Amino acid sequence: MKIITISREFGSGGRELGKRLSDILGFDYYDREIIAAIAEAKGLDESYVEKALESGVSQRVPLTFHNSFSTIGMMQSAHISLLQEQTRVIEGIAKRGKDCVIVGRNADILLAEQKPFTIFVCASMEAKIKRCQERAREGEQLTEKEIEQNIKRINKNRAQNYEMIAGRKWGQAASYNITVNTSEWDIKELTPAVAAFARRWFEHNAL
Amino acid sequence: MKIITISREFGSGGRELGKRLSDILGFDYYDREIIAAIAEAKGLDESYVEKALESGVSQRVPLTFHNSFSTIGMMQSAHISLLQEQTRVIEGIAKRGKDCVIVGRNADILLAEQKPFTIFVCASMEAKIKRCQERAREGEQLTEKEIEQNIKRINKNRAQNYEMIAGRKWGQAASYNITVNTSEWDIKELTPAVAAFARRWFEHNAL
């Protein structure tokens, strides 16, 4: 079984890269499906699950005097329960034994034993802002500064969640097989190069 | 003209990757040739030039009371003169207009205008130590700890030299087109994947 995991900075085009990779390689693709499965198992709303999992530790537990320690404890245990369900869902995907691409969700850590080909996708802040502007829905009128703040906030949360699970810093090149900077690429043009790299990896590391 | 620059952690196999890449792609290859050209222009010994350029700022200028400020000044100006010659040599390589691979020497920064395909090569400390042990000459009997200290010292120096020239941190993924972790690769098996990536880059970014 061949697994590719994609960790990515918000705005880097990592999700598009993952989707296109799965198309080129004929692999299954998992992204929002994981959120949907967690939501179903927990009887929760998908968008709630997504927000809860993406939000970082500090923002989830604002330490004002309105929060008693028991409230904090309840919030933390709810989050841990979501993380546990996420682990179950991702392990379930691996158990199916089918080649797949998994975007986000720290799947690189959760499935380390399956020896996935691990990709980190990054870009310059300028490129990330541009990408966010291009994919903004009509009517979404954020300023460049607001977009940059969003990008920083979401990536900070992703870093915190990763560090909590992996015990090391997010996005360090030595933690992934390859780190791709999408700043000067059209994702469609980049994907075949990444696919060739992944194929080579599996030739030499297939389980 | 197509230029590939390789920045690499000591022990990561970046030099071997560069050599093999140039063979596969039929590009000229520059590594020690640059040191030799600087040494010749300055009338200095090659190994002196190499050591002087690789040593970091802090080690080059040990601040003990034996050093007067004028001594420090002389050492600094000698180093700056070497850096200037290095810039001239590397710009001279680019002026030849032939496709090439350049290993080290901050060529990615010096030739930024030529839009090189920039690669950073890293590896886990464990893998770097192993690689150093494998390529140690007979009679070289360093302990694992000594090898690790060497690796850290050299990489710290490379980081300092880069930061002095580039004004930003060394080895950050967003500063390169691709960052390759060689930990789980044989360089010979890895090279065609990197070559495919570079070819794709030049298809879309040839000057």
Coordinates of C-alpha atoms in Angstrom, one line a residue:
Chain A
M1 CA 0.0 0.0 0.0
K2 CA 1.3 3.5 -0.9
I3 CA 0.3 6.5 1.2
I4 CA 1.2 10.1 0.5
T5 CA 0.6 12.6 3.2
I6 CA 0.4 16.3 2.5
S7 CA 1.0 18.9 5.3
R8 CA 0.6 22.4 4.1
E9 CA 0.7 26.0 5.0
F10 CA -2.7 27.6 4.6
G11 CA -2.7 29.4 1.2
S12 CA 0.1 27.3 -0.3
G13 CA -2.1 25.3 -2.6
G14 CA -1.3 22.1 -0.8
R15 CA -4.9 20.8 -1.1
E16 CA -5.0 21.4 -4.8
L17 CA -1.7 19.6 -5.1
G18 CA -3.0 16.6 -3.2
K19 CA -6.1 16.4 -5.3
R20 CA -4.2 16.6 -8.5
L21 CA -1.6 14.1 -7.3
S22 CA -4.3 11.6 -6.5
D23 CA -5.8 12.1 -10.0
I24 CA -2.4 11.5 -11.7
L25 CA -1.5 8.5 -9.6
G26 CA -5.0 7.0 -9.4
F27 CA -4.9 7.1 -5.6
D28 CA -7.9 7.6 -3.3
Y29 CA -8.1 11.1 -1.9
Y30 CA -8.9 12.1 1.7
D31 CA -9.4 15.5 3.0
R32 CA -12.9 16.7 4.0
E33 CA -14.0 13.0 4.1
I34 CA -12.1 12.7 7.4
I35 CA -14.0 15.6 9.0
A36 CA -17.3 14.1 7.7
A37 CA -16.5 10.7 9.3
I38 CA -15.5 12.3 12.6
A39 CA -18.7 14.4 12.6
E40 CA -20.8 11.4 11.9
A41 CA -19.2 9.2 14.6
K42 CA -19.6 12.0 17.2
G43 CA -23.0 13.2 16.1
L44 CA -21.6 16.7 15.5
D45 CA -21.8 19.3 12.8
E46 CA -19.1 19.0 10.2
S47 CA -18.2 22.7 10.3
Y48 CA -18.0 22.6 14.1
V49 CA -15.6 19.6 14.0
E50 CA -13.5 21.3 11.4
K51 CA -13.2 24.5 13.4
A52 CA -12.6 22.7 16.6
L53 CA -9.8 20.6 15.1
E54 CA -8.1 23.5 13.3
S55 CA -8.2 25.9 16.2
G56 CA -5.0 26.0 18.2
V57 CA -4.7 25.3 21.9
S58 CA -4.4 28.8 23.1
Q59 CA -7.4 30.1 21.2
R60 CA -9.6 27.2 22.3
V61 CA -9.0 28.0 25.9
P62 CA -9.1 31.7 26.5
L63 CA -7.8 32.1 30.0
T64 CA -10.0 34.9 31.3
F65 CA -11.4 34.9 34.8
H66 CA -14.8 33.8 33.3
N67 CA -13.3 30.4 32.7
S68 CA -13.3 28.1 35.7
F69 CA -10.8 25.3 35.5
S70 CA -13.6 22.8 35.1
T71 CA -14.7 24.6 31.9
I72 CA -11.2 24.5 30.6
G73 CA -11.1 20.8 31.5
M74 CA -14.3 20.1 29.6
M75 CA -13.1 22.0 26.5
Q76 CA -9.9 20.1 26.6
S77 CA -11.4 16.7 27.0
A78 CA -13.9 17.4 24.1
H79 CA -10.9 18.3 21.9
I80 CA -9.0 15.2 22.9
S81 CA -12.1 13.1 22.1
L82 CA -12.2 14.6 18.6
L83 CA -8.4 14.0 18.2
Q84 CA -8.9 10.4 19.2
E85 CA -11.8 9.9 16.7
Q86 CA -9.6 11.5 14.0
T87 CA -6.9 9.0 14.8
R88 CA -9.4 6.1 14.5
V89 CA -10.7 7.4 11.2
I90 CA -7.2 7.8 9.7
E91 CA -6.1 4.4 11.0
G92 CA -9.2 3.1 9.4
I93 CA -8.3 4.6 6.0
A94 CA -4.9 2.8 6.3
K95 CA -6.5 -0.5 7.2
R96 CA -8.4 -0.4 3.9
G97 CA -5.1 -1.1 2.3
K98 CA -5.7 1.1 -0.8
D99 CA -3.2 3.6 -2.2
C100 CA -4.2 7.1 -1.1
V101 CA -3.3 10.7 -0.6
I102 CA -4.3 12.3 2.7
V103 CA -4.3 16.0 3.1
G104 CA -3.6 17.5 6.5
R105 CA -4.8 16.1 9.9
N106 CA -1.2 15.2 10.9
A107 CA -1.6 11.9 9.0
D108 CA 2.2 11.8 8.5
I109 CA 2.6 11.3 12.3
L110 CA -0.4 9.1 12.8
L111 CA 0.6 6.7 10.0
A112 CA 4.4 6.9 10.4
E113 CA 4.5 3.1 10.7
Q114 CA 3.1 2.7 7.2
K115 CA 6.1 4.7 5.8
P116 CA 4.1 7.2 3.9
F117 CA 5.8 9.6 1.4
T118 CA 5.5 12.8 3.3
I119 CA 5.3 16.2 1.6
F120 CA 5.3 19.6 3.2
V121 CA 3.9 22.4 1.0
C122 CA 4.9 26.0 1.7
A123 CA 5.0 29.4 -0.1
S124 CA 6.1 33.0 0.5
M125 CA 3.5 35.1 2.3
E126 CA 3.0 37.2 -0.9
A127 CA 2.2 34.0 -2.8
K128 CA -0.1 32.7 -0.1
I129 CA -2.1 36.0 0.0
K130 CA -2.4 36.0 -3.8
R131 CA -3.7 32.4 -3.8
C132 CA -6.3 33.3 -1.1
Q133 CA -7.4 36.3 -3.1
E134 CA -7.8 34.2 -6.3
R135 CA -9.9 31.6 -4.5
A136 CA -12.0 34.0 -2.5
R137 CA -15.7 33.6 -3.1
E138 CA -17.6 36.4 -4.7
G139 CA -18.7 38.9 -2.0
E140 CA -15.8 38.0 0.2
Q141 CA -14.1 41.4 0.5
L142 CA -11.2 40.9 2.9
T143 CA -8.3 43.4 2.8
E144 CA -4.8 42.1 2.1
K145 CA -4.0 42.7 5.7
E146 CA -7.0 40.7 6.9
I147 CA -6.0 37.9 4.6
E148 CA -2.5 37.9 6.0
Q149 CA -3.8 37.8 9.5
N150 CA -6.0 34.9 8.7
I151 CA -3.1 33.0 7.1
K152 CA -0.9 33.6 10.1
R153 CA -3.6 32.6 12.6
I154 CA -4.5 29.4 10.8
N155 CA -0.9 28.4 10.3
K156 CA -0.1 29.1 14.0
N157 CA -3.0 26.8 14.9
R158 CA -1.7 24.1 12.6
A159 CA 1.7 24.4 14.1
Q160 CA 0.4 24.1 17.7
N161 CA -1.7 21.0 16.9
Y162 CA 1.2 19.4 15.1
E163 CA 3.6 20.1 18.0
M164 CA 1.1 18.7 20.5
I165 CA 0.9 15.5 18.6
A166 CA 4.5 15.2 17.2
G167 CA 6.5 16.8 20.0
R168 CA 8.5 18.8 17.5
K169 CA 8.2 21.9 15.4
W170 CA 5.9 22.0 12.4
G171 CA 7.2 22.5 8.9
Q172 CA 10.9 21.6 9.6
A173 CA 12.3 20.1 6.4
A174 CA 14.0 17.2 8.1
S175 CA 10.5 16.0 9.2
Y176 CA 9.3 15.4 5.6
N177 CA 10.7 13.5 2.6
I178 CA 10.3 16.6 0.5
T179 CA 9.3 20.2 1.0
V180 CA 7.9 22.0 -2.0
N181 CA 7.7 25.8 -2.3
T182 CA 4.8 26.6 -4.6
S183 CA 5.5 30.4 -4.8
E184 CA 6.6 30.3 -8.4
W185 CA 4.5 27.5 -9.7
D186 CA 1.1 26.9 -11.1
I187 CA 0.0 23.8 -9.1
K188 CA -1.2 22.1 -12.2
E189 CA 2.3 22.4 -13.7
L190 CA 4.0 21.4 -10.5
T191 CA 2.0 18.2 -9.8
P192 CA 3.7 15.9 -12.4
A193 CA 7.1 16.7 -10.9
V194 CA 5.9 15.8 -7.4
A195 CA 4.2 12.7 -8.8
A196 CA 7.5 11.5 -10.4
F197 CA 9.2 12.1 -7.1
A198 CA 6.6 10.0 -5.2
R199 CA 6.8 7.2 -7.8
R200 CA 10.5 7.0 -7.3
W201 CA 10.1 6.9 -3.5
F202 CA 7.6 4.0 -3.7
E203 CA 9.9 2.1 -6.1
H204 CA 12.5 2.0 -3.3
N205 CA 10.3 2.0 -0.3
A206 CA 7.2 0.0 -1.1
L207 CA 6.0 -2.0 1.9
Chain B
M1 CA 20.8 29.2 -19.6
K2 CA 19.7 26.8 -16.8
I3 CA 21.4 27.0 -13.4
I4 CA 20.8 24.7 -10.5
T5 CA 22.1 25.7 -7.1
I6 CA 22.5 23.3 -4.2
S7 CA 22.7 24.4 -0.7
R8 CA 23.3 21.6 1.7
E9 CA 23.8 20.6 5.3
F10 CA 27.2 19.1 5.9
G11 CA 26.7 15.3 5.8
S12 CA 23.5 15.4 3.8
G13 CA 25.0 14.1 0.6
G14 CA 24.3 17.4 -1.2
R15 CA 27.6 17.4 -3.1
E16 CA 27.0 13.8 -4.4
L17 CA 23.5 14.8 -5.4
G18 CA 24.9 17.8 -7.3
K19 CA 27.5 15.8 -9.1
R20 CA 25.0 13.1 -10.1
L21 CA 22.5 15.7 -11.2
S22 CA 25.0 17.4 -13.5
D23 CA 25.9 14.0 -15.0
I24 CA 22.2 13.1 -15.7
L25 CA 21.3 16.5 -17.1
G26 CA 24.6 17.0 -18.9
F27 CA 25.2 20.3 -17.1
D28 CA 28.6 21.7 -16.1
Y29 CA 29.5 21.2 -12.4
Y30 CA 31.1 23.6 -10.0
D31 CA 32.2 23.0 -6.5
R32 CA 35.9 22.9 -5.7
E33 CA 36.6 24.7 -9.0
I34 CA 35.3 27.9 -7.4
I35 CA 37.7 27.6 -4.5
A36 CA 40.6 26.9 -6.9
A37 CA 39.7 30.0 -9.0
I38 CA 39.6 32.2 -5.9
A39 CA 42.9 30.8 -4.6
E40 CA 44.5 31.5 -7.9
A41 CA 43.2 35.0 -8.2
K42 CA 44.3 35.8 -4.7
G43 CA 47.6 33.9 -4.8
L44 CA 46.5 31.8 -1.8
D45 CA 46.5 28.2 -0.9
E46 CA 43.3 26.4 -1.8
S47 CA 42.8 24.7 1.5
Y48 CA 43.3 28.1 3.3
V49 CA 40.6 29.7 1.1
E50 CA 38.3 26.8 1.7
K51 CA 38.7 27.0 5.4
A52 CA 38.5 30.8 5.6
L53 CA 35.3 30.8 3.5
E54 CA 33.6 28.0 5.4
S55 CA 34.4 29.3 8.9
G56 CA 31.7 31.4 10.5
V57 CA 32.1 34.9 11.7
S58 CA 32.4 34.2 15.4
Q59 CA 35.1 31.6 15.0
R60 CA 37.1 33.7 12.6
V61 CA 37.3 36.5 15.1
P62 CA 37.9 35.1 18.6
L63 CA 37.4 38.0 20.9
T64 CA 40.2 37.6 23.4
F65 CA 42.2 40.4 24.8
H66 CA 45.1 39.3 22.5
N67 CA 43.2 40.6 19.6
S68 CA 43.4 44.3 19.1
F69 CA 40.6 45.9 17.1
S70 CA 42.9 46.4 14.2
T71 CA 43.7 42.7 14.1
I72 CA 40.0 42.0 14.0
G73 CA 39.6 44.6 11.3
M74 CA 42.3 43.0 9.2
M75 CA 40.8 39.6 9.5
Q76 CA 37.4 40.9 8.5
S77 CA 38.7 42.8 5.5
A78 CA 40.6 39.7 4.3
H79 CA 37.4 37.7 4.6
I80 CA 35.4 40.3 2.8
S81 CA 38.0 40.3 0.0
L82 CA 37.6 36.5 -0.3
L83 CA 33.8 36.9 -0.5
Q84 CA 34.1 39.5 -3.2
E85 CA 36.4 37.3 -5.2
Q86 CA 33.9 34.5 -4.7
T87 CA 31.1 36.7 -6.1
R88 CA 33.3 37.6 -9.1
V89 CA 34.0 33.9 -9.8
I90 CA 30.4 32.9 -9.5
E91 CA 29.2 35.7 -11.7
G92 CA 31.8 34.7 -14.2
I93 CA 30.4 31.2 -14.3
A94 CA 26.9 32.6 -15.0
K95 CA 28.4 34.9 -17.8
R96 CA 29.7 31.8 -19.6
G97 CA 26.0 31.1 -20.3
K98 CA 26.3 27.3 -20.0
D99 CA 23.8 25.2 -18.1
C100 CA 25.4 24.3 -14.8
V101 CA 25.0 22.9 -11.2
I102 CA 26.7 24.9 -8.5
V103 CA 27.2 23.4 -5.1
G104 CA 27.4 25.7 -2.0
R105 CA 29.0 29.1 -1.9
N106 CA 25.6 30.9 -1.6
A107 CA 25.2 30.8 -5.4
D108 CA 21.4 30.9 -4.9
I109 CA 21.7 34.4 -3.5
L110 CA 24.5 35.6 -5.8
L111 CA 22.7 34.5 -8.9
A112 CA 19.1 35.2 -7.9
E113 CA 18.6 37.3 -11.0
Q114 CA 19.4 34.3 -13.3
K115 CA 16.4 32.5 -11.7
P116 CA 18.2 29.3 -10.8
F117 CA 16.4 26.2 -9.6
T118 CA 17.3 26.3 -6.0
I119 CA 17.6 23.1 -3.9
F120 CA 18.3 22.7 -0.2
V121 CA 19.5 19.3 0.9
C122 CA 19.0 18.2 4.5
A123 CA 19.0 15.0 6.6
S124 CA 18.4 13.8 10.1
M125 CA 21.5 14.1 12.4
E126 CA 21.6 10.3 12.5
A127 CA 21.7 10.0 8.7
K128 CA 24.4 12.8 8.5
I129 CA 26.6 11.0 11.0
K130 CA 26.2 7.7 9.1
R131 CA 27.1 9.3 5.8
C132 CA 30.2 11.0 7.4
Q133 CA 31.3 7.6 8.8
E134 CA 30.9 5.9 5.4
R135 CA 33.0 8.5 3.6
A136 CA 35.7 8.8 6.2
R137 CA 39.1 8.1 4.9
E138 CA 40.9 5.1 6.3
G139 CA 42.8 6.1 9.4
E140 CA 40.2 8.8 10.3
Q141 CA 39.0 7.5 13.7
L142 CA 36.5 10.1 15.0
T143 CA 34.0 9.0 17.6
E144 CA 30.3 9.5 16.8
K145 CA 30.2 12.4 19.2
E146 CA 33.2 14.1 17.5
I147 CA 31.5 13.6 14.1
E148 CA 28.3 15.2 15.4
Q149 CA 30.2 18.1 16.8
N150 CA 32.0 18.6 13.4
I151 CA 28.6 18.5 11.6
K152 CA 27.1 21.1 14.0
R153 CA 30.1 23.4 13.8
I154 CA 30.3 23.4 10.0
N155 CA 26.5 23.8 9.6
K156 CA 26.5 26.7 12.1
N157 CA 29.3 28.4 10.0
R158 CA 27.3 27.9 6.8
A159 CA 24.3 29.3 8.4
Q160 CA 26.2 32.4 9.6
N161 CA 27.8 33.0 6.2
Y162 CA 24.4 32.7 4.5
E163 CA 22.7 35.0 7.0
M164 CA 25.4 37.6 6.5
I165 CA 24.9 37.6 2.7
A166 CA 21.2 36.9 2.4
G167 CA 19.9 38.7 5.5
R168 CA 17.6 35.8 6.5
K169 CA 17.9 32.4 8.1
W170 CA 19.6 29.5 6.3
G171 CA 17.7 26.4 5.3
Q172 CA 14.2 27.8 5.5
A173 CA 12.0 26.0 3.0
A174 CA 10.4 29.1 1.7
S175 CA 13.9 30.3 0.5
Y176 CA 14.3 27.4 -2.0
N177 CA 12.2 25.8 -4.7
I178 CA 12.5 22.4 -3.2
T179 CA 14.0 21.0 0.0
V180 CA 15.0 17.3 -0.1
N181 CA 15.5 15.2 2.9
T182 CA 18.1 12.5 2.0
S183 CA 17.7 10.5 5.3
E184 CA 16.0 7.6 3.7
W185 CA 17.5 7.6 0.3
D186 CA 20.5 6.3 -1.5
I187 CA 21.6 9.5 -3.4
K188 CA 22.0 7.5 -6.6
E189 CA 18.4 6.4 -6.4
L190 CA 17.2 9.9 -5.4
T191 CA 18.9 11.9 -8.2
P192 CA 16.6 11.0 -11.1
A193 CA 13.6 12.2 -9.1
V194 CA 15.3 15.6 -8.5
A195 CA 16.4 15.8 -12.1
A196 CA 12.8 15.3 -13.2
F197 CA 11.7 18.1 -10.9
A198 CA 14.4 20.4 -12.2
R199 CA 13.5 19.6 -15.8
R200 CA 9.9 20.5 -15.1
W201 CA 11.0 23.8 -13.5
F202 CA 13.0 24.8 -16.5
E203 CA 10.2 23.9 -18.9
H204 CA 8.1 26.6 -17.2
N205 CA 10.8 29.1 -16.1
A206 CA 13.5 29.0 -18.8
L207 CA 15.0 32.5 -19.3

